[in-house]
Every structure is written in C-alpha cells, then in structure tokens.
Amino acid sequence: MSTVFIVSKVTNYTLKTIIFKTVASAFFVALAIYLSVTVEGHVPFKVLVTLGLFFGFLGDFLLGFKYITHGKAKKIWILLGMFAFAAGHIIYIVALFVEYYIPGQWWFIVLPLSLAMILSAIYLIISPKVGISFGKLFPFGLFYLACLTTMFSTSIFMAIAHGFKIVNIVMFFIGAFFFVCSDTMLTGSYFKPGQRPKWYNGLYSVFYYLAQFIIAFALFFL
C-alpha cells in the first residue's frame, strides 16, 4: 500500500491518493497494535509508541489535503498536520523516557536537549541559504523542528546509554533517523519555491514509511 500511494503521488495526486496514503499509514498503526497484543509486558511503552504512530497516521491524513487545496486552506492543512506529527514526536520522547531512563542520570535529559538545539540551529542557518522559507508558519515550524530533533537526539542517547545492546532502541534510532531524512526533504518540497522532481517527492515518502514501520516493528523485540 505504501508503494501504491507513492506511485499515485508522483504520477497524479488526487483524492484517491489520499485514500491510498491513509490506508498505508493505517497499516503501521495496525502493526503496532498487533505487536502490543502479542508481545508480553512493557505496557506503557507499547501504548505510547502506538499512540505516537496514530498521530503520525492522523498527520498523514491531514497533510494529504494540502495537495488538493489552495491558498489559505492549504496552509491550514499543513499546520494541522504539523501539530499532529509534533504530538507524535512528543509521545515518542515520553515513551523512550518511560521505558529506558536511568534514574539519577541527569545527562539523559541535558545532552539530548543540547544536541536537539544544535541540530535545530544548524538547520535554521542552512535552510534560508538553500531557498527554504516558512513564512508566517515559521513559529510553528520552529516548534515542530524542536520536537523532531529532540525525538531523534533522545533515541541516539538512549541507544548509547544502553551500549546499542537493546535491539528495539537501535531500531527506534534508525526509524528516527529516517524520519529526519524524510522531513528534511519534505520541507524542501513544501516551503521552497518551484517544483521538485518526481523522484524527490517519492524518496522522502519512502524514508517516511521506513521510519514509521521500523518504529512499529521495534515493538517485536521488546
């Protein structure tokens, strides 16, 4: 279904494409629900990861309407989708801390936040130089960027703290990395003037589905 959506997206984006996208995204939520039921223990982590994936599903649905609307309506759909994904990232962060935080280790909090600030600053410096402008959506884009980079940096330090020995944390980190790849390319598509090549729009969707399905499948290794 992910492949069907991507092919439809790069050939002729219509309301049918949104349906394909919604169904494809429903599958990574379904995978998480299935694994949450069949894998024993770790209930809070499983519930939170599944909820994070659900907000990704919701964000997919909302952002889909960007392609079939114009003007102010397009910005509203982007904003709604952005908030849905930001909520998902916040829930992912909470899930990682609930499951893998080592009490008393203050650097578990300080270092991920520091890295997130550095990554966000680097992006804010580079993005105008390559023609990316958020316009009036800048405050919301900044908030989303903070959520994304914090989720990514938290997954890195959780993996490091546990010596890369816990498979599902490593998978979560890989999924978070693909999320960053996808969203970095996506901002170039949404907020940079001009048309992107078809392969470009297809590639960031590939990265996105890799991200969400890897995060969902990480529950198998709890």
GROMACS .gro file of C-alpha atoms in nm, residues 62-63 65-66 69-83 137:
model
   20
   62LEU     CA    1  -0.443   1.595   0.730
   63LEU     CA    2  -0.138   1.679   0.517
   65PHE     CA    3  -0.537   1.768   0.169
   66LYS     CA    4  -0.253   2.014   0.104
   69THR     CA    5  -0.650   2.274  -0.181
   70HIS     CA    6  -0.516   2.622  -0.248
   71GLY     CA    7  -0.436   2.947  -0.072
   72LYS     CA    8  -0.511   2.983   0.298
   73ALA     CA    9  -0.677   2.641   0.316
   74LYS     CA   10  -0.351   2.475   0.210
   75LYS     CA   11  -0.163   2.641   0.499
   76ILE     CA   12  -0.430   2.532   0.746
   77TRP     CA   13  -0.393   2.166   0.643
   78ILE     CA   14  -0.015   2.193   0.668
   79LEU     CA   15  -0.047   2.346   1.015
   80LEU     CA   16  -0.287   2.078   1.137
   81GLY     CA   17  -0.065   1.802   1.002
   82MET     CA   18   0.241   1.963   1.158
   83PHE     CA   19   0.076   1.969   1.503
  137LEU     CA   20   0.434   2.938   0.960
   0.00000   0.00000   0.00000
